[in-house]
XYZ file of C-alpha atoms in Angstrom:
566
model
C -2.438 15.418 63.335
C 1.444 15.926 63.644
C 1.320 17.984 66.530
C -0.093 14.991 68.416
C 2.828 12.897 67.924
C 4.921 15.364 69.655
C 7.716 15.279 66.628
C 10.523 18.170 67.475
C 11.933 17.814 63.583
C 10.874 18.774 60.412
C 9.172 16.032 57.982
C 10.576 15.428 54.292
C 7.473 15.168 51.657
C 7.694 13.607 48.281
C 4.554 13.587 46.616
C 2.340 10.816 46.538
C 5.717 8.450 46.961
C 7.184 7.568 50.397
C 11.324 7.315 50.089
C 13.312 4.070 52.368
C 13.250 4.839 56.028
C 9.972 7.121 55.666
C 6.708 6.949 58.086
C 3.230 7.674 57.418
C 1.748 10.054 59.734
C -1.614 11.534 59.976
C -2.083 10.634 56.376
C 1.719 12.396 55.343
C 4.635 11.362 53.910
C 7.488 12.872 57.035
C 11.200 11.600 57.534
C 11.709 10.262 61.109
C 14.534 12.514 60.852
C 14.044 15.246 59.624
C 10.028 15.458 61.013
C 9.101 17.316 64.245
C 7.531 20.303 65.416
C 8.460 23.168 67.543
C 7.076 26.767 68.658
C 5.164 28.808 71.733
C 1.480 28.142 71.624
C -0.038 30.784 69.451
C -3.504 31.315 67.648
C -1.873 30.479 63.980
C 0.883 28.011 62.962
C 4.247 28.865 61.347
C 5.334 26.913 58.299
C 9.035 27.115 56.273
C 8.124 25.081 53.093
C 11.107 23.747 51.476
C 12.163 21.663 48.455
C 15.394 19.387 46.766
C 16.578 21.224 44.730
C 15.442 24.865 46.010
C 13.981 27.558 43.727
C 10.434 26.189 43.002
C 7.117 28.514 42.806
C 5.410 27.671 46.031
C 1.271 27.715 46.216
C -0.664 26.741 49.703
C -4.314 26.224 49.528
C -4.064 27.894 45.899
C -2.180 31.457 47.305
C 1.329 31.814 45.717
C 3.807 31.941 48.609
C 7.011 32.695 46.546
C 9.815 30.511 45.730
C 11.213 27.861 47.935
C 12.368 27.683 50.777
C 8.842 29.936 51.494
C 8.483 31.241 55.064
C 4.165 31.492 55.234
C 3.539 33.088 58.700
C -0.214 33.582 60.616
C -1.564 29.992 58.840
C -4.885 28.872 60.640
C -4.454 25.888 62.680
C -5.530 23.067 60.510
C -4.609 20.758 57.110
C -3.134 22.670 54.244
C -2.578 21.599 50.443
C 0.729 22.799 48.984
C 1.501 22.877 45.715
C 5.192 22.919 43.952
C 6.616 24.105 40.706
C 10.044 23.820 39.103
C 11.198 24.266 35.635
C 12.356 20.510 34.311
C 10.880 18.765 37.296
C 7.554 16.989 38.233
C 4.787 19.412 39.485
C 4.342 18.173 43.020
C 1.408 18.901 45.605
C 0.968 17.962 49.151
C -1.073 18.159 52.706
C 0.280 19.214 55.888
C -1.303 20.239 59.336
C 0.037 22.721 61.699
C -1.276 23.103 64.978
C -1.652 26.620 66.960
C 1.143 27.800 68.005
C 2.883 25.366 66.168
C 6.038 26.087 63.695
C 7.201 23.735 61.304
C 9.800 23.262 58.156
C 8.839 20.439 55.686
C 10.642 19.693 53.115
C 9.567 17.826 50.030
C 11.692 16.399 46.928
C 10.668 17.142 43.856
C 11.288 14.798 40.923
C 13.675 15.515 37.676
C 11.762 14.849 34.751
C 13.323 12.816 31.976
C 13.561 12.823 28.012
C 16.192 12.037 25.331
C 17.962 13.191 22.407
C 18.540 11.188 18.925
C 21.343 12.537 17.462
C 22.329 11.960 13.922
C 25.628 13.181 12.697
C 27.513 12.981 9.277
C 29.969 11.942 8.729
C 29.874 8.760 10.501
C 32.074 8.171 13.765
C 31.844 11.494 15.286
C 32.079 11.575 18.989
C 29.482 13.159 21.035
C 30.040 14.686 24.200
C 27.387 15.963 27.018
C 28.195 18.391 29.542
C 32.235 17.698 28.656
C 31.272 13.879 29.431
C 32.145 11.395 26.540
C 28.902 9.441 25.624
C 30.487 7.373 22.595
C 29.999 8.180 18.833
C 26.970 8.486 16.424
C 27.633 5.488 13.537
C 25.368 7.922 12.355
C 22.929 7.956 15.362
C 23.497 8.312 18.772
C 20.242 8.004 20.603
C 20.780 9.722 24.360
C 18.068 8.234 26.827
C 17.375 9.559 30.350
C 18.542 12.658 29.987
C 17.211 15.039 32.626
C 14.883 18.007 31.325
C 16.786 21.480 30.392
C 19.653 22.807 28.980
C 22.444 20.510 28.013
C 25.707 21.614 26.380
C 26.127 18.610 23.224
C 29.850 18.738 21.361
C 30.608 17.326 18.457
C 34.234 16.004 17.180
C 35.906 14.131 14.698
C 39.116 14.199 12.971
C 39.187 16.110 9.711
C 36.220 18.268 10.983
C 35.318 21.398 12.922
C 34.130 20.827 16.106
C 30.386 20.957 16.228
C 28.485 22.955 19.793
C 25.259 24.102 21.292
C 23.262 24.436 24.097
C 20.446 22.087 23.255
C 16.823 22.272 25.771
C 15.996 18.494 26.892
C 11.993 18.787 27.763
C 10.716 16.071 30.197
C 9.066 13.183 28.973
C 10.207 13.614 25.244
C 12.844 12.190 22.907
C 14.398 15.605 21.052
C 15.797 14.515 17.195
C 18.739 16.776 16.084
C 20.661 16.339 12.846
C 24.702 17.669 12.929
C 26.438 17.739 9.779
C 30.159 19.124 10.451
C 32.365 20.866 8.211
C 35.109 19.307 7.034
C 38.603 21.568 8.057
C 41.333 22.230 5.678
C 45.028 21.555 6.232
C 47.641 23.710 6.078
C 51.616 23.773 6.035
C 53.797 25.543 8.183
C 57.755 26.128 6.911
C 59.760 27.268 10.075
C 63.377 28.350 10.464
C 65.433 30.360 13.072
C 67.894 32.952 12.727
C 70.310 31.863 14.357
C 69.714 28.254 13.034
C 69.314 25.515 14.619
C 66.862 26.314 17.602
C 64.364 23.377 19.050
C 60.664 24.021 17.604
C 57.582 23.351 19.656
C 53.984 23.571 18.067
C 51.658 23.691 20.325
C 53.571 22.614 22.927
C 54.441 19.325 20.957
C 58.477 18.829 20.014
C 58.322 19.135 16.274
C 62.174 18.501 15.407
C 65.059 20.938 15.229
C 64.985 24.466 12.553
C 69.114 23.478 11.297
C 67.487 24.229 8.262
C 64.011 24.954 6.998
C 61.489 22.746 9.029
C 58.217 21.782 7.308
C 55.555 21.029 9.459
C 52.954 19.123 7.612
C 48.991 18.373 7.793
C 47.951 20.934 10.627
C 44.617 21.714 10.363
C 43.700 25.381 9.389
C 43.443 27.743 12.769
C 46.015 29.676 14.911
C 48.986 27.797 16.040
C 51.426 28.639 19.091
C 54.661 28.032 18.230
C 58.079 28.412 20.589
C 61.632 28.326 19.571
C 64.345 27.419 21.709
C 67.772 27.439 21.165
C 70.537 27.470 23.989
C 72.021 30.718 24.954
C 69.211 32.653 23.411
C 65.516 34.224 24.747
C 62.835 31.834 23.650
C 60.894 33.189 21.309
C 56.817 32.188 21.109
C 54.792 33.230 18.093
C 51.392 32.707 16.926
C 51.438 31.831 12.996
C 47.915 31.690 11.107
C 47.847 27.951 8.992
C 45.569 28.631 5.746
C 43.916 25.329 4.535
C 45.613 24.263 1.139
C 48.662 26.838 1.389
C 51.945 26.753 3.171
C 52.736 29.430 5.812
C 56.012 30.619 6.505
C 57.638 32.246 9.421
C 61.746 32.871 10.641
C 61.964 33.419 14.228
C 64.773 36.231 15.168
C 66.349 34.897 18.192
C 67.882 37.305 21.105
C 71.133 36.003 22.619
C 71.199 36.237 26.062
C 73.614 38.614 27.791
C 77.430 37.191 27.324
C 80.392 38.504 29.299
C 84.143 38.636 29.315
C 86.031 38.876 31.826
C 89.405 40.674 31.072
C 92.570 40.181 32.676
C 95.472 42.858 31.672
C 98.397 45.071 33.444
C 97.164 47.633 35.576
C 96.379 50.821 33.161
C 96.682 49.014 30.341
C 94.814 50.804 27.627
C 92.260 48.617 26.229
C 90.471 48.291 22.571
C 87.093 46.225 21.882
C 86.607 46.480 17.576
C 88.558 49.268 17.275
C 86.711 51.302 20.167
C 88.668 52.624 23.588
C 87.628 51.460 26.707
C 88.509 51.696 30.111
C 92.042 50.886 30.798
C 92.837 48.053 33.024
C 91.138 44.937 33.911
C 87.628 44.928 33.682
C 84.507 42.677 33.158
C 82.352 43.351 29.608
C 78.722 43.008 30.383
C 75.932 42.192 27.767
C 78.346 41.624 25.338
C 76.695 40.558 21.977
C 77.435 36.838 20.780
C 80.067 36.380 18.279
C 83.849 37.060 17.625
C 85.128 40.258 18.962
C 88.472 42.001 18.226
C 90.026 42.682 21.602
C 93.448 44.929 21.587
C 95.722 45.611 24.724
C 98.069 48.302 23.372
C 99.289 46.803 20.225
C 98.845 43.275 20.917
C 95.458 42.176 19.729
C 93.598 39.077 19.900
C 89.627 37.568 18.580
C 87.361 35.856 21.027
C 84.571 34.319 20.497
C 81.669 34.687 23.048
C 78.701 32.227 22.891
C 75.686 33.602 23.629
C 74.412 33.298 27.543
C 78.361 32.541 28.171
C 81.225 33.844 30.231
C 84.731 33.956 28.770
C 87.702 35.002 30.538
C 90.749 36.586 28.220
C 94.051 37.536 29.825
C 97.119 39.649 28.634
C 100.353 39.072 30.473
C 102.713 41.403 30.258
C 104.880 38.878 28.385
C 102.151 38.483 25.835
C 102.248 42.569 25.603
C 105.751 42.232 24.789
C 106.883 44.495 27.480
C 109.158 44.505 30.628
C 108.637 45.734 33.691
C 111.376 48.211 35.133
C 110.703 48.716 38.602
C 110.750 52.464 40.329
C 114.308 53.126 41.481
C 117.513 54.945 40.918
C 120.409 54.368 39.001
C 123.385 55.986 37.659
C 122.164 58.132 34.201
C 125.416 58.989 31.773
C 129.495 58.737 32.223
C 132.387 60.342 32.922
C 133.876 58.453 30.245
C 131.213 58.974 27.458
C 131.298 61.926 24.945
C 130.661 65.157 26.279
C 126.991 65.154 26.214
C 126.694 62.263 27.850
C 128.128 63.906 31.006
C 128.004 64.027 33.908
C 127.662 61.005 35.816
C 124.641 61.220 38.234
C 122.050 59.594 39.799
C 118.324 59.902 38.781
C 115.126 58.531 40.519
C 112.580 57.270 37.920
C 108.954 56.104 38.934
C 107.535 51.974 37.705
C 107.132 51.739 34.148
C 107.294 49.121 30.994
C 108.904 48.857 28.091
C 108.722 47.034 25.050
C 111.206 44.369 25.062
C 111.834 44.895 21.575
C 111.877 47.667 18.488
C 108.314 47.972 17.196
C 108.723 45.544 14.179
C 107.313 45.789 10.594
C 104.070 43.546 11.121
C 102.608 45.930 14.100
C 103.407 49.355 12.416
C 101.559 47.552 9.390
C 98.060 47.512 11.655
C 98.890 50.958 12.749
C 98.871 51.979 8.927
C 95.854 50.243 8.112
C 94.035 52.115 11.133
C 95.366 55.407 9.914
C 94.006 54.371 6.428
C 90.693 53.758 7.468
C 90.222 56.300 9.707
C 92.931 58.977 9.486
C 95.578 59.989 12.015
C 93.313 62.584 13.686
C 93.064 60.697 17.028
C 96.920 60.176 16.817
C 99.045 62.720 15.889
C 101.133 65.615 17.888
C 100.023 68.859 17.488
C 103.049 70.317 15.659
C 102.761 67.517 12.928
C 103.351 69.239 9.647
C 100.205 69.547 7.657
C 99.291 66.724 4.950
C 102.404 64.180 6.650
C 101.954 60.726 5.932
C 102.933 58.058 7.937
C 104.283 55.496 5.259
C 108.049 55.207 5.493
C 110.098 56.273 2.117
C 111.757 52.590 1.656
C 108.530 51.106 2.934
C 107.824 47.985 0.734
C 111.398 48.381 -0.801
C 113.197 44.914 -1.139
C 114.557 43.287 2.178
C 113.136 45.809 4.704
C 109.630 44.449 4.675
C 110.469 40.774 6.569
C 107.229 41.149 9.442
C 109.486 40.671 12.150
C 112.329 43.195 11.227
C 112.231 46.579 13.079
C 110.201 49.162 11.002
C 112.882 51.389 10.178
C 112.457 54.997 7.960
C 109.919 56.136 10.509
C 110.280 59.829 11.849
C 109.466 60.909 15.599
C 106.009 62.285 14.739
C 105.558 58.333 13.282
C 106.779 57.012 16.193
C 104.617 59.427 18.398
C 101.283 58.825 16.524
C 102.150 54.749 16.428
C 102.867 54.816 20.396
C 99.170 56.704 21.004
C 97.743 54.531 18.725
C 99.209 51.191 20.777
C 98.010 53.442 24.215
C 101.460 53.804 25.065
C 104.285 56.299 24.551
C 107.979 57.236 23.658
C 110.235 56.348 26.519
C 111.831 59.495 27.950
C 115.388 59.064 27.427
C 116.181 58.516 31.173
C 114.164 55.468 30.945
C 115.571 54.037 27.647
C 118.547 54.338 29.070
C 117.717 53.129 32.721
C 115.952 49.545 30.243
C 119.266 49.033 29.166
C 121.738 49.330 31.573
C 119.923 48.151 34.311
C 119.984 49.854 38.187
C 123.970 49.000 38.234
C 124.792 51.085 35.290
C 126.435 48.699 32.760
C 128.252 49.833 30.157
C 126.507 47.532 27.599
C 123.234 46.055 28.038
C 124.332 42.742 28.857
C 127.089 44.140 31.419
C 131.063 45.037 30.385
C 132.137 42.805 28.056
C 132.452 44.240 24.233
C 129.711 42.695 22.565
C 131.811 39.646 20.316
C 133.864 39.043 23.295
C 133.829 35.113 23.895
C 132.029 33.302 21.423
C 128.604 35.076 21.862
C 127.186 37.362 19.349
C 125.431 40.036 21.314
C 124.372 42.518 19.034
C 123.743 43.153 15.289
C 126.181 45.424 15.000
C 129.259 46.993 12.590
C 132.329 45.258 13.884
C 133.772 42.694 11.212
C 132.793 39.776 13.457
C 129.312 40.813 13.612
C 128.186 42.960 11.214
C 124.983 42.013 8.828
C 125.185 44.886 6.699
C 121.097 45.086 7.736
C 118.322 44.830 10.350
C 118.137 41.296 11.733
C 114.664 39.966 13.354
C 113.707 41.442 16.501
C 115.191 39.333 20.002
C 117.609 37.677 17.647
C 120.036 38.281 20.181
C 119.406 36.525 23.601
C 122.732 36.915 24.593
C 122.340 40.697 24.583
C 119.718 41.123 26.695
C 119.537 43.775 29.478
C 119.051 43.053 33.295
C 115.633 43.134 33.059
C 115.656 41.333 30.102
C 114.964 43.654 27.501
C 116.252 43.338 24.004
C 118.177 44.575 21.018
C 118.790 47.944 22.986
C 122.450 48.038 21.215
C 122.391 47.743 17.352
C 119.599 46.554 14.655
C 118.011 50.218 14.646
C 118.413 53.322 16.092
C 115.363 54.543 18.558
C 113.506 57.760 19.162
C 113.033 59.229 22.591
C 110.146 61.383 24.096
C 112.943 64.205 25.050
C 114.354 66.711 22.622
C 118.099 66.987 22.110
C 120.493 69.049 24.123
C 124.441 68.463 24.523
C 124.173 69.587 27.795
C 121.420 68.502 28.997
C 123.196 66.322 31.821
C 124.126 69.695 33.503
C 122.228 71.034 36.196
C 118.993 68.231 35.129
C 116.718 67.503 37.221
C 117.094 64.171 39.613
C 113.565 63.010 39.420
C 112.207 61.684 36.285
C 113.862 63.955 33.999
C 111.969 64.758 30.753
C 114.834 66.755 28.083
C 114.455 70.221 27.383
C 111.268 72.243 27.010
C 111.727 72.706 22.885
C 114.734 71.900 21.002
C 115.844 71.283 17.179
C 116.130 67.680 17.112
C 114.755 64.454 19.398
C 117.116 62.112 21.009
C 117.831 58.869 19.421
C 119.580 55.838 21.340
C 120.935 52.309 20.639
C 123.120 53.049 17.456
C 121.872 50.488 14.541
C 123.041 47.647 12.134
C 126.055 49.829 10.694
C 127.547 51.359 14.229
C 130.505 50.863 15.903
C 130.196 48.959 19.497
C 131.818 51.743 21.119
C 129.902 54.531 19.670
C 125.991 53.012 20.922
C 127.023 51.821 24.751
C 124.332 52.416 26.817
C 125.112 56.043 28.115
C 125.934 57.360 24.404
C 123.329 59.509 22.661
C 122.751 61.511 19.896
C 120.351 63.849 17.842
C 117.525 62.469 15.429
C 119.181 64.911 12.360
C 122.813 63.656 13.171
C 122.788 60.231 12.194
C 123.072 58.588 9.122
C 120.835 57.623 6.714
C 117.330 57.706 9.010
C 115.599 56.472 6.160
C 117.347 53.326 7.008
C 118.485 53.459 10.517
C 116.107 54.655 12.365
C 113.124 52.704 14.537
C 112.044 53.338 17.719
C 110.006 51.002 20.847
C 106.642 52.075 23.215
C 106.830 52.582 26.688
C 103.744 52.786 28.994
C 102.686 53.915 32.848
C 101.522 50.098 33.784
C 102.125 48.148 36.962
């Protein structure tokens, strides 16, 4: 018996075959290794039956124990048949002795039973799979040998047809025939493009070429596709598009740019326009800004950008490019004790930073203003005491030699002038600060200091002296020599220009000292400068005069923008 060798471990049983490094003992099969026996001395053995692979119906001495590994507890003391039963494998049987007292855990290996499939497939060439593992192609037939017993996953591929799969039960000891006959797949077309053009196209993961223009995709069998489009600075875009055998499928993919920005550089309080719409004055950065040219206006100066999609631009107005100057805060000396009688007296006035256009407002801006005011009216633009029904088209406007783009607009009235300057975010200059532009912080008598304006042989001014005179506007800054401290020009001659203030002779007396604004009301505005027909010495820089007074303001008269920017 086993007990009488004294083995501690338990013994390995194969049937009636005994496996490499094996003993027979007591008439068994046991593994050296694995063999042995263990336990308190007790009236009945204990016995864990076990099998490779575990699961099979256990029987000892004809009594079902249950499935393996079996626990049987309280077996006499003596030589036991077991019996063992597994679906696909070898029915196995086997003796074992336990002692009293004894407790031991054989195991035995049961044996996979073998059989075969013959596989015929049309047409010819498939490839056969088993499991997921390639076993080679049926020219028609494919005979599979040693094959263990059960269930066995067989696929079935070849080009042109569907793929063929099922679950196919192998029975021991038999060859299984199976005929596969696959259906042939239709092809299909695909026709792809991409709005925006031009956008990388991916089918199924594979590159196939670039959508610049329609891209036919030939030859894909029938079935669901997953397609991706890719173009720089936009989303990509994945779709799945149906192919229908025999027919041609097609699909535009609508790309989303990615988020662009701008980053805008302007004077501080600048007012700023993006297509026509206000925004925020100053410098500021646009966020999510959609791909494409946009229409950016600081004041009256406008510019396009374009703005690539998933791109920063940068876009800066100088205050050159606004065509304005700078006049710092400060004071200076505001009328004359030699001027005409409204022009007195001589003081000093404090006036806080501002610009100033360094020229009249010519004929090619006031052209954009009317255009504006044509296609949306003058409702955002106009003062509140405008006079019902008023257009903004000057009388003489188109009329022969006024309409150069670069002359001063000229014919324009103050509530013109007004609406323009809110249009362009800006404003009439009071007349402390027209004045304060052109004679500088030393109080000059002309813009460009003392001299008469054709003293020497500079031409200053376009103005009504017979050295001079043009009989007409002349093109805005056509006079360098002219120029104010600050630089600002045509501020004697070319046009006359409105002022925020209305008109007062006396409004010198008793003003105030700090950024003095006119009277409350008044009949007239304040115009400055003189124009093309005026005498030098009636337009130095301290002289003034009403709006009504002077001659011929359907020819004369023009005006410039100031604005509060730093």
């Amino acid at each position: 018996a086993v007990a009488a060798l004294g083995l501690a471990a338990p013994f390995v049983m194969k049937g009636r075959q005994r496996a490499a490094g094996e003993v027979r003992v007591a008439g068994l099969t046991v593994d050296p290794v694995l063999a042995g026996v263990t336990g308190a001395e007790a009236a009945a053995g204990q016995v864990l039956l076990q099998t490779v692979p575990e699961g099979a119906e256990v029987f000892v001495d004809g009594r079902s124990c249950g499935l393996s590994p079996a626990s049987v507890n309280g077996l006499a003391a003596g030589r036991h048949v077991a019996t063992f039963r597994l679906r696909d494998h070898a029915e196995l049987t086997g003796e074992f002795s336990v002692g009293p007292g004894e407790s031991i855990s054989p195991v035995w290996r049961l044996e996979n039973l073998i059989g075969g499939l013959a596989l015929t497939v049309t047409p010819s060439g498939a490839r056969v799979y088993v499991n997921g593992r390639d076993f080679g192609t049926a020219s028609p037939v494919l005979d599979l040998r040693n094959l263990p017993a059960g269930r066995h996953t067989i696929r079935v591929e070849s080009p042109d047809c569907r793929t063929w799969e099922a679950d196919i039960e192998i029975a021991g000891g038999r060859v299984a025939e199976r005929r596969v006959e696959l259906a042939k797949i239709g092809f299909g077309t695909m026709v792809l493009e991409s709005d925006p053009p031009g956008a990388r196209v991916f089918v199924e993961g594979k590159d196939a070429g670039a959508a610049g223009k329609p891209l036919t995709v030939e030859r894909l069998r029938e079935g669901r596709y997953r397609v991706t489009f890719v173009l720089e600075g936009y989303e990509p875009l994945e779709a799945e598009i149906d192919v229908t055998a025999d027919d041609v499928t097609t699909h535009t993919a609508a790309l989303v740019a990615r988020s662009s920005s701008l980053d805008l550089t302007v004077p501080a309080g600048a007012p700023v326009f993006v297509n026509g719409e206000p925004r925020a004055a100053g410098s500021q950065r646009f966020m999510n800004l959609r791909a494409g040219t946009h229409r950016i206006r600081v004041c009256d100066v406008e510019k396009t950008v374009t703005v690539e999609p998933g791109k920063s631009r940068e876009l800066t107005f100088t205050m050159a490019e606004l065509g304005m100057v700078r006049i710092p805060a400060g004071e200076f000396v505001m009328g004359s004790t030699e001027g005409y009688p409204d022009a007195v007296p001589a003081r000093r006035v404090r006036l806080a930073g501002y610009a100033i256009d360094r020229t009249e407002v010519t004929v090619r801006q006031y052209r954009r203003f009317l255009e504006d005011v044509e296609a949306h009216g003058d409702g955002a633009w106009r003062h509140p005491d405008q006079p019902a029904g008023k257009s903004h088209l000057p009388p003489a406007w188109g009329a022969e030699g006024t309409m150069t783009e670069e002359f001063p607009v000229l014919g324009v009235d103050w509530f013109d002038a007004y609406a323009y300057a809110k249009w362009a975010g800006k404003r009439l200059p009071t007349e402390a600060e027209w004045e304060r532009a052109a004679r500088g912080a030393s109080g000059q008598v002309w813009p460009w200091g003392g001299e008469a304006p054709y003293a020497g042989a500079s031409v200053r001014a376009n103005l009504g002296d017979r050295n001079g005179g043009t009989g007409g506007p002349r093109v805005v800054g056509s006079y360098p020599q002219g120029a104010s401290a600050e630089g600002v020009l045509d501020m004697a001659g070319n046009a006359w220009e409105w002022c925020a203030d209305w008109y007062a002779n006396d409004a010198y007396l008793g003003g105030p000292a700090e950024d003095p604004r006119g009277p409350s009301s008044g009949r007239a505005r304040v115009v400055r400068g003189g124009s093309f027909g005026m005498h030098p010495y009636l337009v130095r820089s301290f002289d003034r005069a009403a709006g009504d007074a002077v001659g011929d303001p359907r020819s004369t008269v023009g005006f410039r923008c100031a604005a509060d920017l730093k």
